[in-house]
PDB file of C-alpha atoms in Angstrom:
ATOM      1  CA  UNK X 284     -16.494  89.329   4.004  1.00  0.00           C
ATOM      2  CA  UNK X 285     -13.718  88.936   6.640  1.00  0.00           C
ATOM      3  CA  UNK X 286     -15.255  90.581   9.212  1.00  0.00           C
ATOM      4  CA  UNK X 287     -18.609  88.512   8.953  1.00  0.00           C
ATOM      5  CA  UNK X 288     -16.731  85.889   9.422  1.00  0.00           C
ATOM      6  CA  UNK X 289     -14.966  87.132  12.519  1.00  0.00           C
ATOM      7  CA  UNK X 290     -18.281  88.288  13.714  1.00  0.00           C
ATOM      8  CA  UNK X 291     -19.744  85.114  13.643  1.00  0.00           C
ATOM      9  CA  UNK X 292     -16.960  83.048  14.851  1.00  0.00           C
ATOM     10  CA  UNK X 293     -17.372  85.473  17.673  1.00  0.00           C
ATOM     11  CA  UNK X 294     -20.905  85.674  18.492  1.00  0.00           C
ATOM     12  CA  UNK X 295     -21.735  82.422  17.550  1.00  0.00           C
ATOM     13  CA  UNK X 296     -19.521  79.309  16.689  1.00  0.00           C
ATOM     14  CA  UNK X 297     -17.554  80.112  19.785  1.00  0.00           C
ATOM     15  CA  UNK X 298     -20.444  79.866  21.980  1.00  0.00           C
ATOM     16  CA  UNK X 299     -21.153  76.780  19.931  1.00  0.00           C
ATOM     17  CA  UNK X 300     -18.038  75.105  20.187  1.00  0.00           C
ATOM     18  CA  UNK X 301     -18.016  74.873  24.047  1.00  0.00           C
ATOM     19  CA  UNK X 302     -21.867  73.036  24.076  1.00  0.00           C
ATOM     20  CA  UNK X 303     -21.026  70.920  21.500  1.00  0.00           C
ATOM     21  CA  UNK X 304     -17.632  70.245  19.561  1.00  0.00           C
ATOM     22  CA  UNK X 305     -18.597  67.864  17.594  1.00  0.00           C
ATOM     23  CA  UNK X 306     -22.128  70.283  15.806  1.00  0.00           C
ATOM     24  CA  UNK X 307     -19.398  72.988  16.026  1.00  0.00           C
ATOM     25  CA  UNK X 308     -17.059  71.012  13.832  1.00  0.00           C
ATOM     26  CA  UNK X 309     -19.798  69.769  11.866  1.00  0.00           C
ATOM     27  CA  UNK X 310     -21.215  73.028  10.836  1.00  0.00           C
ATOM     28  CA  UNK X 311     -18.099  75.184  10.518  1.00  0.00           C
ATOM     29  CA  UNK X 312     -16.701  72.124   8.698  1.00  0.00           C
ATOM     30  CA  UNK X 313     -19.236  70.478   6.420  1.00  0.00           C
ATOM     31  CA  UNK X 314     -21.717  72.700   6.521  1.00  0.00           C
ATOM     32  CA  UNK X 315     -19.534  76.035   4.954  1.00  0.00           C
ATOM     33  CA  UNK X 316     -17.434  73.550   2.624  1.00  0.00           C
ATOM     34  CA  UNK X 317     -21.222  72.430   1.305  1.00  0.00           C
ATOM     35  CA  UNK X 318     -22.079  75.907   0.564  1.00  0.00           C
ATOM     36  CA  UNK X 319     -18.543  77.060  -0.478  1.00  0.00           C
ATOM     37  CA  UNK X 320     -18.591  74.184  -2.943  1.00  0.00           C
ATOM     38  CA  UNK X 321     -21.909  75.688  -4.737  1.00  0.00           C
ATOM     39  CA  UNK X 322     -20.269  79.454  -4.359  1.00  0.00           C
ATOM     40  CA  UNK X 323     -16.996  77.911  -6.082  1.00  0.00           C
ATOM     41  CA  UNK X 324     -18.360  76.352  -8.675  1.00  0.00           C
ATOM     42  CA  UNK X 325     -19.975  79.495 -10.031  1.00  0.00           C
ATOM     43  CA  UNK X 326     -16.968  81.722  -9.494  1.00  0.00           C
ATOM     44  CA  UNK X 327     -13.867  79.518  -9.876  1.00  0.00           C
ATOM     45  CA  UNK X 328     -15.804  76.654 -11.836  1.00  0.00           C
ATOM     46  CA  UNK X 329     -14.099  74.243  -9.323  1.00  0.00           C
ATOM     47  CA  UNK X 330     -16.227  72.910  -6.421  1.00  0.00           C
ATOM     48  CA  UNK X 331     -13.465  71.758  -4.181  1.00  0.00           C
ATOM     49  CA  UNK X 332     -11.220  74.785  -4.553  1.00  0.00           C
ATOM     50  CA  UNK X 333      -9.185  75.014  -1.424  1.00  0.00           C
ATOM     51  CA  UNK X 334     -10.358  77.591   1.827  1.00  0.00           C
ATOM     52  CA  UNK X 335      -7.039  76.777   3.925  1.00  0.00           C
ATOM     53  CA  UNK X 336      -3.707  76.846   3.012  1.00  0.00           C
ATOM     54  CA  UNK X 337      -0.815  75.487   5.607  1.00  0.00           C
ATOM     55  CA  UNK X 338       2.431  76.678   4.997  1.00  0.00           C
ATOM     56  CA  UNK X 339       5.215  74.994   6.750  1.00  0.00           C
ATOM     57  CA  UNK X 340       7.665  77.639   7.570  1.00  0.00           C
ATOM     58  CA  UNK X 341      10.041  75.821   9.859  1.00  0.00           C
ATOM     59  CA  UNK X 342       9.986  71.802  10.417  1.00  0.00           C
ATOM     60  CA  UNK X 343      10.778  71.828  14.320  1.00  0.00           C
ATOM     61  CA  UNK X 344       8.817  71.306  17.253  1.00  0.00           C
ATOM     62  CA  UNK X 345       9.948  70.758  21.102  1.00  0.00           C
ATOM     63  CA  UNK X 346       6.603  68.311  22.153  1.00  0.00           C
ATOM     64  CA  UNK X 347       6.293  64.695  21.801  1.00  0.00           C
ATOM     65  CA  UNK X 348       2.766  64.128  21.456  1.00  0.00           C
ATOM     66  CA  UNK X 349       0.884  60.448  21.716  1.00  0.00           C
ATOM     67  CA  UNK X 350      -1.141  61.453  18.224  1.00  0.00           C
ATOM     68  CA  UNK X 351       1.508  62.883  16.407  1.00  0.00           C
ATOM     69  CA  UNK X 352       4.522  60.914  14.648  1.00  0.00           C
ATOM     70  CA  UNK X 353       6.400  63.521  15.549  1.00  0.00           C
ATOM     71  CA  UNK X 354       6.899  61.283  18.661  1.00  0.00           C
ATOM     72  CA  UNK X 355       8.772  58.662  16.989  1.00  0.00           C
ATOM     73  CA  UNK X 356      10.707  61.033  15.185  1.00  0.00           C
ATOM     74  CA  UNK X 357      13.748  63.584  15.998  1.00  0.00           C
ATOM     75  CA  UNK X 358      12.465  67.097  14.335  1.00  0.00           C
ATOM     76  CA  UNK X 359      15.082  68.806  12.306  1.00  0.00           C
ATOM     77  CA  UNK X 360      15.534  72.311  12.450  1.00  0.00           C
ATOM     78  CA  UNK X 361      15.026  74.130   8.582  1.00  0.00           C
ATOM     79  CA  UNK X 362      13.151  76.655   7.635  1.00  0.00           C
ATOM     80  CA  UNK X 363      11.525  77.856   4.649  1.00  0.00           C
ATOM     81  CA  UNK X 364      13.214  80.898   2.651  1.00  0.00           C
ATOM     82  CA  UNK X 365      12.184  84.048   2.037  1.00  0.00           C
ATOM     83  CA  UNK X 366      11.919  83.535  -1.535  1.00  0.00           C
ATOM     84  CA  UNK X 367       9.981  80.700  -1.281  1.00  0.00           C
ATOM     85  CA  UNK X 368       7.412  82.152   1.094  1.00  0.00           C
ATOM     86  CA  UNK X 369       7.037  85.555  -1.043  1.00  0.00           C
ATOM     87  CA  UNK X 370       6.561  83.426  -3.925  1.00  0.00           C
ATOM     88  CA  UNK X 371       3.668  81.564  -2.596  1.00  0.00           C
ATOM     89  CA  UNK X 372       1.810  84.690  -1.075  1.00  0.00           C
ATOM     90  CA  UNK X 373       1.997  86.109  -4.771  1.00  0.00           C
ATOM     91  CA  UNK X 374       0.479  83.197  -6.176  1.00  0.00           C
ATOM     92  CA  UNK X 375      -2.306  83.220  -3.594  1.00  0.00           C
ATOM     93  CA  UNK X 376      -2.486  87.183  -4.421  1.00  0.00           C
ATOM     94  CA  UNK X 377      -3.132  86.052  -7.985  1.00  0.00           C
ATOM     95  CA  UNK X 378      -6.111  83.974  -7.092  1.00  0.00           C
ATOM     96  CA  UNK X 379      -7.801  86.455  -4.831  1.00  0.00           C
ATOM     97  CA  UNK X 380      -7.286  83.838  -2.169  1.00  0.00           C
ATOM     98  CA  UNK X 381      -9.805  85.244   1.222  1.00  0.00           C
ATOM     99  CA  UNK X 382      -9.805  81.694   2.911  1.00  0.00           C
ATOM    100  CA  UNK X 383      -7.620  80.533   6.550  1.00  0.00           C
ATOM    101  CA  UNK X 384      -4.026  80.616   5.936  1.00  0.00           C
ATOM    102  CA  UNK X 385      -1.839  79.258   8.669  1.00  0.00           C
ATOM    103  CA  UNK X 386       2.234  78.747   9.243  1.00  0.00           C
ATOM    104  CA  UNK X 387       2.817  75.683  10.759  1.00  0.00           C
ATOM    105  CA  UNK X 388       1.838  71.799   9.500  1.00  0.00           C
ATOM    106  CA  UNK X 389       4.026  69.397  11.839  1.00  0.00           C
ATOM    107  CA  UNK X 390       6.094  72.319  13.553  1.00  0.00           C
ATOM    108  CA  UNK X 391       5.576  74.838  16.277  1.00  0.00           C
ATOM    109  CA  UNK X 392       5.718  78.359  14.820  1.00  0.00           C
ATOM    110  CA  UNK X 393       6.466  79.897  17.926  1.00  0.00           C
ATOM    111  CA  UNK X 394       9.998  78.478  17.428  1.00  0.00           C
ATOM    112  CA  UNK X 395      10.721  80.154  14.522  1.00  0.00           C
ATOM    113  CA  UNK X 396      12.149  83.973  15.413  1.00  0.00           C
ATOM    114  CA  UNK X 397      10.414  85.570  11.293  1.00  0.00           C
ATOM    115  CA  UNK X 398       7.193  84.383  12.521  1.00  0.00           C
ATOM    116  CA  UNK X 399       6.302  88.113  13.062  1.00  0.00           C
ATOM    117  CA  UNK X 400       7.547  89.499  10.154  1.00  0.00           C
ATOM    118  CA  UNK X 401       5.978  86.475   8.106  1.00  0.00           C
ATOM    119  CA  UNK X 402       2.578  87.546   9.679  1.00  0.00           C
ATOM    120  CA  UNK X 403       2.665  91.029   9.032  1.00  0.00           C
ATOM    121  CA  UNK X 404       3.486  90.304   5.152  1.00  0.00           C
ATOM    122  CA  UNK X 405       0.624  88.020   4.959  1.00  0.00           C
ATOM    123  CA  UNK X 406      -1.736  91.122   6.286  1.00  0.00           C
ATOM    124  CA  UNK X 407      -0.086  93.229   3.826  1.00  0.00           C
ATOM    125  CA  UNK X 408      -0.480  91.167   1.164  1.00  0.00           C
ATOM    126  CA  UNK X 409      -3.904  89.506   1.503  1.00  0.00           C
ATOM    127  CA  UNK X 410      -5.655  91.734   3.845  1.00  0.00           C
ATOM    128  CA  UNK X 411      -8.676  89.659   3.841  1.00  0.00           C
ATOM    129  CA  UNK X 412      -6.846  86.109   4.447  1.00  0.00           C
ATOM    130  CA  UNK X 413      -7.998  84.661   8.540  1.00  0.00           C
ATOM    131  CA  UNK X 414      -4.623  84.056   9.610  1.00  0.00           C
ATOM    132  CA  UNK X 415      -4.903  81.329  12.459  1.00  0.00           C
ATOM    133  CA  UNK X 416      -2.452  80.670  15.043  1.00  0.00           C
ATOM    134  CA  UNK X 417      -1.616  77.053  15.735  1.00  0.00           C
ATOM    135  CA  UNK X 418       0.387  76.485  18.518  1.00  0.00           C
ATOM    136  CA  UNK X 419       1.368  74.197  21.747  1.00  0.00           C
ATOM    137  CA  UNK X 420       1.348  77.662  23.690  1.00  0.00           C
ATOM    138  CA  UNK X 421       4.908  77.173  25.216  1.00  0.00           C
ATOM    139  CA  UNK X 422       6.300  80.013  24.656  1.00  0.00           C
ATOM    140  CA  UNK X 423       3.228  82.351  24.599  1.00  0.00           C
ATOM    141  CA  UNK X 424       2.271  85.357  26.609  1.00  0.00           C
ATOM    142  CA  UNK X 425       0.812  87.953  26.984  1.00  0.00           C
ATOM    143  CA  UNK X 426       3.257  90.168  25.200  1.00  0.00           C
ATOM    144  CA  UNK X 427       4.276  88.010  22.110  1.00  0.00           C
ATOM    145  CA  UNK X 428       0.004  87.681  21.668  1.00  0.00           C
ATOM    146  CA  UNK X 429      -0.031  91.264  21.640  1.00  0.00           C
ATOM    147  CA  UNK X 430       3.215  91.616  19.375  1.00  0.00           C
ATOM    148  CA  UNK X 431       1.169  88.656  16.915  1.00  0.00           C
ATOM    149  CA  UNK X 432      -2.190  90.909  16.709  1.00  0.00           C
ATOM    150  CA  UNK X 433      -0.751  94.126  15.908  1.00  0.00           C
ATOM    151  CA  UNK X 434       0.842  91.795  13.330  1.00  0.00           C
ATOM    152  CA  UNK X 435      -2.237  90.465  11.660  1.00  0.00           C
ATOM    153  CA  UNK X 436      -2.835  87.556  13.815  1.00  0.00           C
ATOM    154  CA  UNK X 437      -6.739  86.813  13.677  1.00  0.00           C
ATOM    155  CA  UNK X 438      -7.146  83.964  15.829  1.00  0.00           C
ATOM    156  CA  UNK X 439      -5.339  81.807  18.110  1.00  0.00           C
ATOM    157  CA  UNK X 440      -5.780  77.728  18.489  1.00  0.00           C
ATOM    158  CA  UNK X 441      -3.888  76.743  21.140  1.00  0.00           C
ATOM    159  CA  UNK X 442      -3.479  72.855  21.508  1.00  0.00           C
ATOM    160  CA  UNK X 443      -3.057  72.133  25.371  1.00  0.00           C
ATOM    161  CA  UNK X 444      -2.659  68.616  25.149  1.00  0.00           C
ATOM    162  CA  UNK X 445      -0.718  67.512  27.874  1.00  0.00           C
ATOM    163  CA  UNK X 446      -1.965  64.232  30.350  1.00  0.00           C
ATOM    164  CA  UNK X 447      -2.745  66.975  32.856  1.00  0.00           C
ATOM    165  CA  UNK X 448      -3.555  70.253  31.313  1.00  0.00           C
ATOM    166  CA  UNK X 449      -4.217  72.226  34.588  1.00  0.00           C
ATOM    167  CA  UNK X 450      -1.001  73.553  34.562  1.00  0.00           C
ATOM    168  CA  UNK X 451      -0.827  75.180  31.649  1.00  0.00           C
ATOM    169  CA  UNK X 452      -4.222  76.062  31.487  1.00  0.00           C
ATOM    170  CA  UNK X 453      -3.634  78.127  34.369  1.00  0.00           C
ATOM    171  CA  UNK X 454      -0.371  79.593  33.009  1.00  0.00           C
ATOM    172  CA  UNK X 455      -2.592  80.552  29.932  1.00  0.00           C
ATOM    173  CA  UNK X 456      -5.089  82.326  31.998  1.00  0.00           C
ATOM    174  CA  UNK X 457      -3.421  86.027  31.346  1.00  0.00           C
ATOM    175  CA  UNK X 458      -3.201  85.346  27.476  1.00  0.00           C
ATOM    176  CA  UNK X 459      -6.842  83.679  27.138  1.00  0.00           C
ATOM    177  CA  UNK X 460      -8.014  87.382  29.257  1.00  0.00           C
ATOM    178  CA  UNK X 461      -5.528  89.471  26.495  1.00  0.00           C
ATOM    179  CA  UNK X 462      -6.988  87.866  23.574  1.00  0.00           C
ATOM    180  CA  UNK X 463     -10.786  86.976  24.813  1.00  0.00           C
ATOM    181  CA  UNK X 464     -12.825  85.028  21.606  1.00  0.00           C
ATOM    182  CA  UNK X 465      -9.422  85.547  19.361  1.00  0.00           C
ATOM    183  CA  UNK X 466      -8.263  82.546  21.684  1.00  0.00           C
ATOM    184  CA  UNK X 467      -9.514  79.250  21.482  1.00  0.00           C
ATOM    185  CA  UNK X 468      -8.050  76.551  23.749  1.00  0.00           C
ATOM    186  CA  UNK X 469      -7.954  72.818  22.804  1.00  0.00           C
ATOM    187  CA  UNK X 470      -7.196  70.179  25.614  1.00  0.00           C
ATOM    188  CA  UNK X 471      -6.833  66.530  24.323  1.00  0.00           C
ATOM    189  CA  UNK X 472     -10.122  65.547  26.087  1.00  0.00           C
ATOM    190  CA  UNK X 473     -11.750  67.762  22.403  1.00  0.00           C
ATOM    191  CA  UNK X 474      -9.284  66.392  20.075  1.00  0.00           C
ATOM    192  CA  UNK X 475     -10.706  63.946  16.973  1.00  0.00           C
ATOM    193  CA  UNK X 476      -8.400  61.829  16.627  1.00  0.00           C
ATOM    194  CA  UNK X 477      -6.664  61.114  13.199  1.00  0.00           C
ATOM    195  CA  UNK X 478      -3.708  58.571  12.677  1.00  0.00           C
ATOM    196  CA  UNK X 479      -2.114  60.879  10.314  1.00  0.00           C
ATOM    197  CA  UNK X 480      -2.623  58.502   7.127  1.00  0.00           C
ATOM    198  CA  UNK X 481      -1.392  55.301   8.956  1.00  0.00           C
ATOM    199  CA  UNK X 482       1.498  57.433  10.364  1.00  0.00           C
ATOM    200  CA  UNK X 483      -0.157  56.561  13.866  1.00  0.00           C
ATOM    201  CA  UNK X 484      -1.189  54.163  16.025  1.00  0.00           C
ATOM    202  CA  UNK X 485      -4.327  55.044  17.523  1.00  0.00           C
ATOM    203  CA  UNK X 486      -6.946  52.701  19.521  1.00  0.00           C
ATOM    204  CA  UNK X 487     -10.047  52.573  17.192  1.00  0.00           C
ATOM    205  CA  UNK X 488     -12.305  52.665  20.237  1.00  0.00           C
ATOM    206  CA  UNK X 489     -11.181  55.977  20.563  1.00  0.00           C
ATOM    207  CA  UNK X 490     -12.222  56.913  16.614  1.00  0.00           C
ATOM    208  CA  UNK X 491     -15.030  59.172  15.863  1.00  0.00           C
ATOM    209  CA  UNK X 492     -16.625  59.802  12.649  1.00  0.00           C
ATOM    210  CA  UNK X 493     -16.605  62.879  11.598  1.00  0.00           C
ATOM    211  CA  UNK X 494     -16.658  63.004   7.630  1.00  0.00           C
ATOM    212  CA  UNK X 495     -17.978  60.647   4.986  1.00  0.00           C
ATOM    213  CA  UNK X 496     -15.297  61.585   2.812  1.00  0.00           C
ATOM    214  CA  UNK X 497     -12.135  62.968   3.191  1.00  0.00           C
ATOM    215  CA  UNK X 498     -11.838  66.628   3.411  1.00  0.00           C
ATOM    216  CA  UNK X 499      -7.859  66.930   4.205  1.00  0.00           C
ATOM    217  CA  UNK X 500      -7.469  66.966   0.449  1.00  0.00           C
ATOM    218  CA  UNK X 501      -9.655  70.113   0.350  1.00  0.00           C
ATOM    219  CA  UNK X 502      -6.712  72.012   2.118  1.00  0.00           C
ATOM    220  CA  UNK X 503      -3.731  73.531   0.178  1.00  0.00           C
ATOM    221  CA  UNK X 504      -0.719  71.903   2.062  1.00  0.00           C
ATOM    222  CA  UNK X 505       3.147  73.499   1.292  1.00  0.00           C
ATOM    223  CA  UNK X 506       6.455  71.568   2.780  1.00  0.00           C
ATOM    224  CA  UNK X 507       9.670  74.581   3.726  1.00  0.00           C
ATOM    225  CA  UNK X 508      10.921  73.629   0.054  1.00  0.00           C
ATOM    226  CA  UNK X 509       7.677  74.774  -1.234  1.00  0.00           C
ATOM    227  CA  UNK X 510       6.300  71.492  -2.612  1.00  0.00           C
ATOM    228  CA  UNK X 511       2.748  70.880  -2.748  1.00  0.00           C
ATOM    229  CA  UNK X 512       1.606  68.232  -1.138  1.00  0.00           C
ATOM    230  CA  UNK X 513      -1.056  65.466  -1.276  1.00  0.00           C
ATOM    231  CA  UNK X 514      -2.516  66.689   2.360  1.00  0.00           C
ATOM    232  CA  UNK X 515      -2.024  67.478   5.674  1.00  0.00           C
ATOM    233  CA  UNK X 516      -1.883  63.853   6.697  1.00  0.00           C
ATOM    234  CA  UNK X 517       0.914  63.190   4.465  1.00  0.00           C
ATOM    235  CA  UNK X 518       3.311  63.155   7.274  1.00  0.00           C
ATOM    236  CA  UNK X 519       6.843  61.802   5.467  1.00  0.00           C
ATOM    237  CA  UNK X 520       5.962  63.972   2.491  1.00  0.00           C
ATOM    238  CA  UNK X 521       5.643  60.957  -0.134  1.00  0.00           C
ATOM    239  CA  UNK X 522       2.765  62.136  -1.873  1.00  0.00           C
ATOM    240  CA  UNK X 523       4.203  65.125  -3.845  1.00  0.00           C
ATOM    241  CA  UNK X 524       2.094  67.509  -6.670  1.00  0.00           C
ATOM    242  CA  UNK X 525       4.671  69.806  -7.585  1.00  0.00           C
ATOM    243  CA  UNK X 526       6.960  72.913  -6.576  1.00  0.00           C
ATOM    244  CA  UNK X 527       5.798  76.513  -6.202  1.00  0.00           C
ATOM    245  CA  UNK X 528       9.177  77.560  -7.407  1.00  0.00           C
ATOM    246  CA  UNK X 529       8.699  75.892 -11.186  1.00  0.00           C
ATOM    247  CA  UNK X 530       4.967  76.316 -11.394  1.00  0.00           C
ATOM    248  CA  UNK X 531       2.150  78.494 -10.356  1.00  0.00           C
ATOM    249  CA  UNK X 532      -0.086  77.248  -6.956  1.00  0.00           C
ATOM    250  CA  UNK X 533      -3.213  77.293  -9.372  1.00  0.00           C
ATOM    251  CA  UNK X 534      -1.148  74.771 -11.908  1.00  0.00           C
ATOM    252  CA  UNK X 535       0.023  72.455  -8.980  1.00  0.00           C
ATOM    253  CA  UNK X 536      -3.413  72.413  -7.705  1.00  0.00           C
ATOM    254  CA  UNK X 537      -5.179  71.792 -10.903  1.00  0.00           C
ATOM    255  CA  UNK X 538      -3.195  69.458 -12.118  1.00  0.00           C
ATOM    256  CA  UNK X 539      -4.773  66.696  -9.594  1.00  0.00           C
ATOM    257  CA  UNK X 540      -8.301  68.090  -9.759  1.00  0.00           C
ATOM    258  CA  UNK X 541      -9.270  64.332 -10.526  1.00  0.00           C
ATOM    259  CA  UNK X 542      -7.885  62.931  -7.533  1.00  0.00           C
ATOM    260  CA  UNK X 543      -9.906  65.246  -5.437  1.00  0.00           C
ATOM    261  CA  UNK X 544     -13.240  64.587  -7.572  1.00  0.00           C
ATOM    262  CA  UNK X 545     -12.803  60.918  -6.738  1.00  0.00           C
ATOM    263  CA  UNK X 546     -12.349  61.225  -3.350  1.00  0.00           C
ATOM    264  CA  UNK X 547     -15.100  63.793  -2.807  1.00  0.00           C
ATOM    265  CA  UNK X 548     -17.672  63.390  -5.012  1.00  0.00           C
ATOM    266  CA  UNK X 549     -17.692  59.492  -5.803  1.00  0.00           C
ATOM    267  CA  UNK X 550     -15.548  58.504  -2.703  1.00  0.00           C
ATOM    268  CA  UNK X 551     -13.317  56.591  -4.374  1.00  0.00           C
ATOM    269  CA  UNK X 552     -10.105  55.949  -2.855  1.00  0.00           C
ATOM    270  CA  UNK X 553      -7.043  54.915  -4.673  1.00  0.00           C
ATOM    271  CA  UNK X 554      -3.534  55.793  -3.145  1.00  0.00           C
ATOM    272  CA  UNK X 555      -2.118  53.742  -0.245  1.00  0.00           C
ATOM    273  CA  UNK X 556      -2.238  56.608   2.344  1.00  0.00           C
ATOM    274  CA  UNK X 557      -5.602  56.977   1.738  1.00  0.00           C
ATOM    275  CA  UNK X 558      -6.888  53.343   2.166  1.00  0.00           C
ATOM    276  CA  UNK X 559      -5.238  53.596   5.738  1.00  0.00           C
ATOM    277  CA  UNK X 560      -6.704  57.273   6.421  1.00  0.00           C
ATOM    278  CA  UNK X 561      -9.182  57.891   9.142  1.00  0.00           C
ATOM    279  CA  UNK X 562      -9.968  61.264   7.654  1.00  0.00           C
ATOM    280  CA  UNK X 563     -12.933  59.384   6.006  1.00  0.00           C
ATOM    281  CA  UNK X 564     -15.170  57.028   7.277  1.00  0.00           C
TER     282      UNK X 564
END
């Protein structure tokens, strides 16, 4: 099953994606969760079961964006322990998780020096996870991409977002020629932007609509002290569903299965961060 997917990222949403981001996002988006809600319901009898998991391993990151609140706020360095990350891969393991699994939410994983060895348990573990790359690209090249895909790195999503991008696009040029359709590069020009559940200040003019509904809640989200939380846009962390380390991933995430039904299936929206979201329309 992974490498169809691969294949067709490849061969075809990749070609996609550079006519037309927004049809790219809307069928790799809506389009597979539509059909992975029919193939979950039969298997896992739950129609929103989650097909990406973020794992925060470290909290830091050296850019100041204009979308992110990470701009109005100083970035602690922690990271998530060992224990803690073992202990969700084995949950995941239980489930026979196959979906996108990625190690950064907030934070640039490029800063944190077990990034490697984080990646290469992953592939050991759950050889048929995606594992996806997020990064600002700063300290990428040529020979830490290599060092990443030998480790079990997939594909890369490099967000160039600076006012003028030519620079580092051009510094990026030897990487982009290592790692051919692994790499995809994102300049601020294709960014949708989100205000990170009222986290952010964004000009409404500049708002696109993407979803109906949310679909951030459709992602498995875990803080560095392995909590569980409410989504992706859940920036201060307020929204929490429980800890890996006292109960199982498949507990937490059950355990607001209602939550997500109202939000996705009768749109109804009911927590603060939600009401200010522009994940939905």
């Amino acid at each position: 099953m992974k490498k169809i997917k691969m294949f067709l990222d490849k061969y075809f949403l990749t070609k996609l994606e550079k006519i037309s981001p927004y049809l790219y996002r809307r069928i790799t988006y809506d389009g597979y969760k539509k059909f992975s809600e029919y193939v979950d319901l039969i298997k896992r009898k739950d129609r929103y079961f989650f097909h990406n998991v973020a794992i925060e391993i470290s909290t830091y990151c050296n850019r100041k964006c204009d979308y992110c609140p990470n701009k109005d706020y100083e970035t602690p360095k922690e990271f998530m322990s060992w224990e803690i990350f073992k202990k969700i891969i084995s949950d995941l393991k239980d489930v026979k998780y196959s979906g996108v699994l990625y190690l950064s939410l907030y934070n640039e994983p490029l800063f944190d020096d077990r990034l490697v060895e984080f990646t290469k348990y992953v592939h050991k573990e759950l050889p048929e996870v995606t594992q996806l790359l997020i990064s600002n690209g700063d300290l990428l090249n040529v020979e830490k991409a290599k060092e990443l895909v030998e480790a079990g790195v997939d594909k890369f999503l490099i967000t160039v977002h600076d006012k003028n991008p030519e620079r580092n696009l051009e510094r990026l040029k030897p990487v982009k020629e290592f790692l051919k359709e692994k790499m995809r590069l994102q300049t601020s020009n294709d960014l949708f932007l989100e205000n990170r559940g009222g986290s952010v200040e964004i000009d409404p003019k500049k708002k696109k609509i993407v979803y109906k509904k949310c679909q951030a809640i459709r992602s498995l989200v875990i803080s560095k002290d392995g909590n569980i939380i409410l989504c992706c846009q859940d920036y201060f962390k307020k929204y929490i569903m429980g800890n890996v380390m006292e109960k199982s991933i498949l507990e937490i995430w059950n355990s607001y299965n209602d939550l997500r039904v109202k939000l996705l299936r009768d749109n109804i929206v009911e927590l603060p961060i939600c009401k200010k979201c522009l994940e939905r329309e």
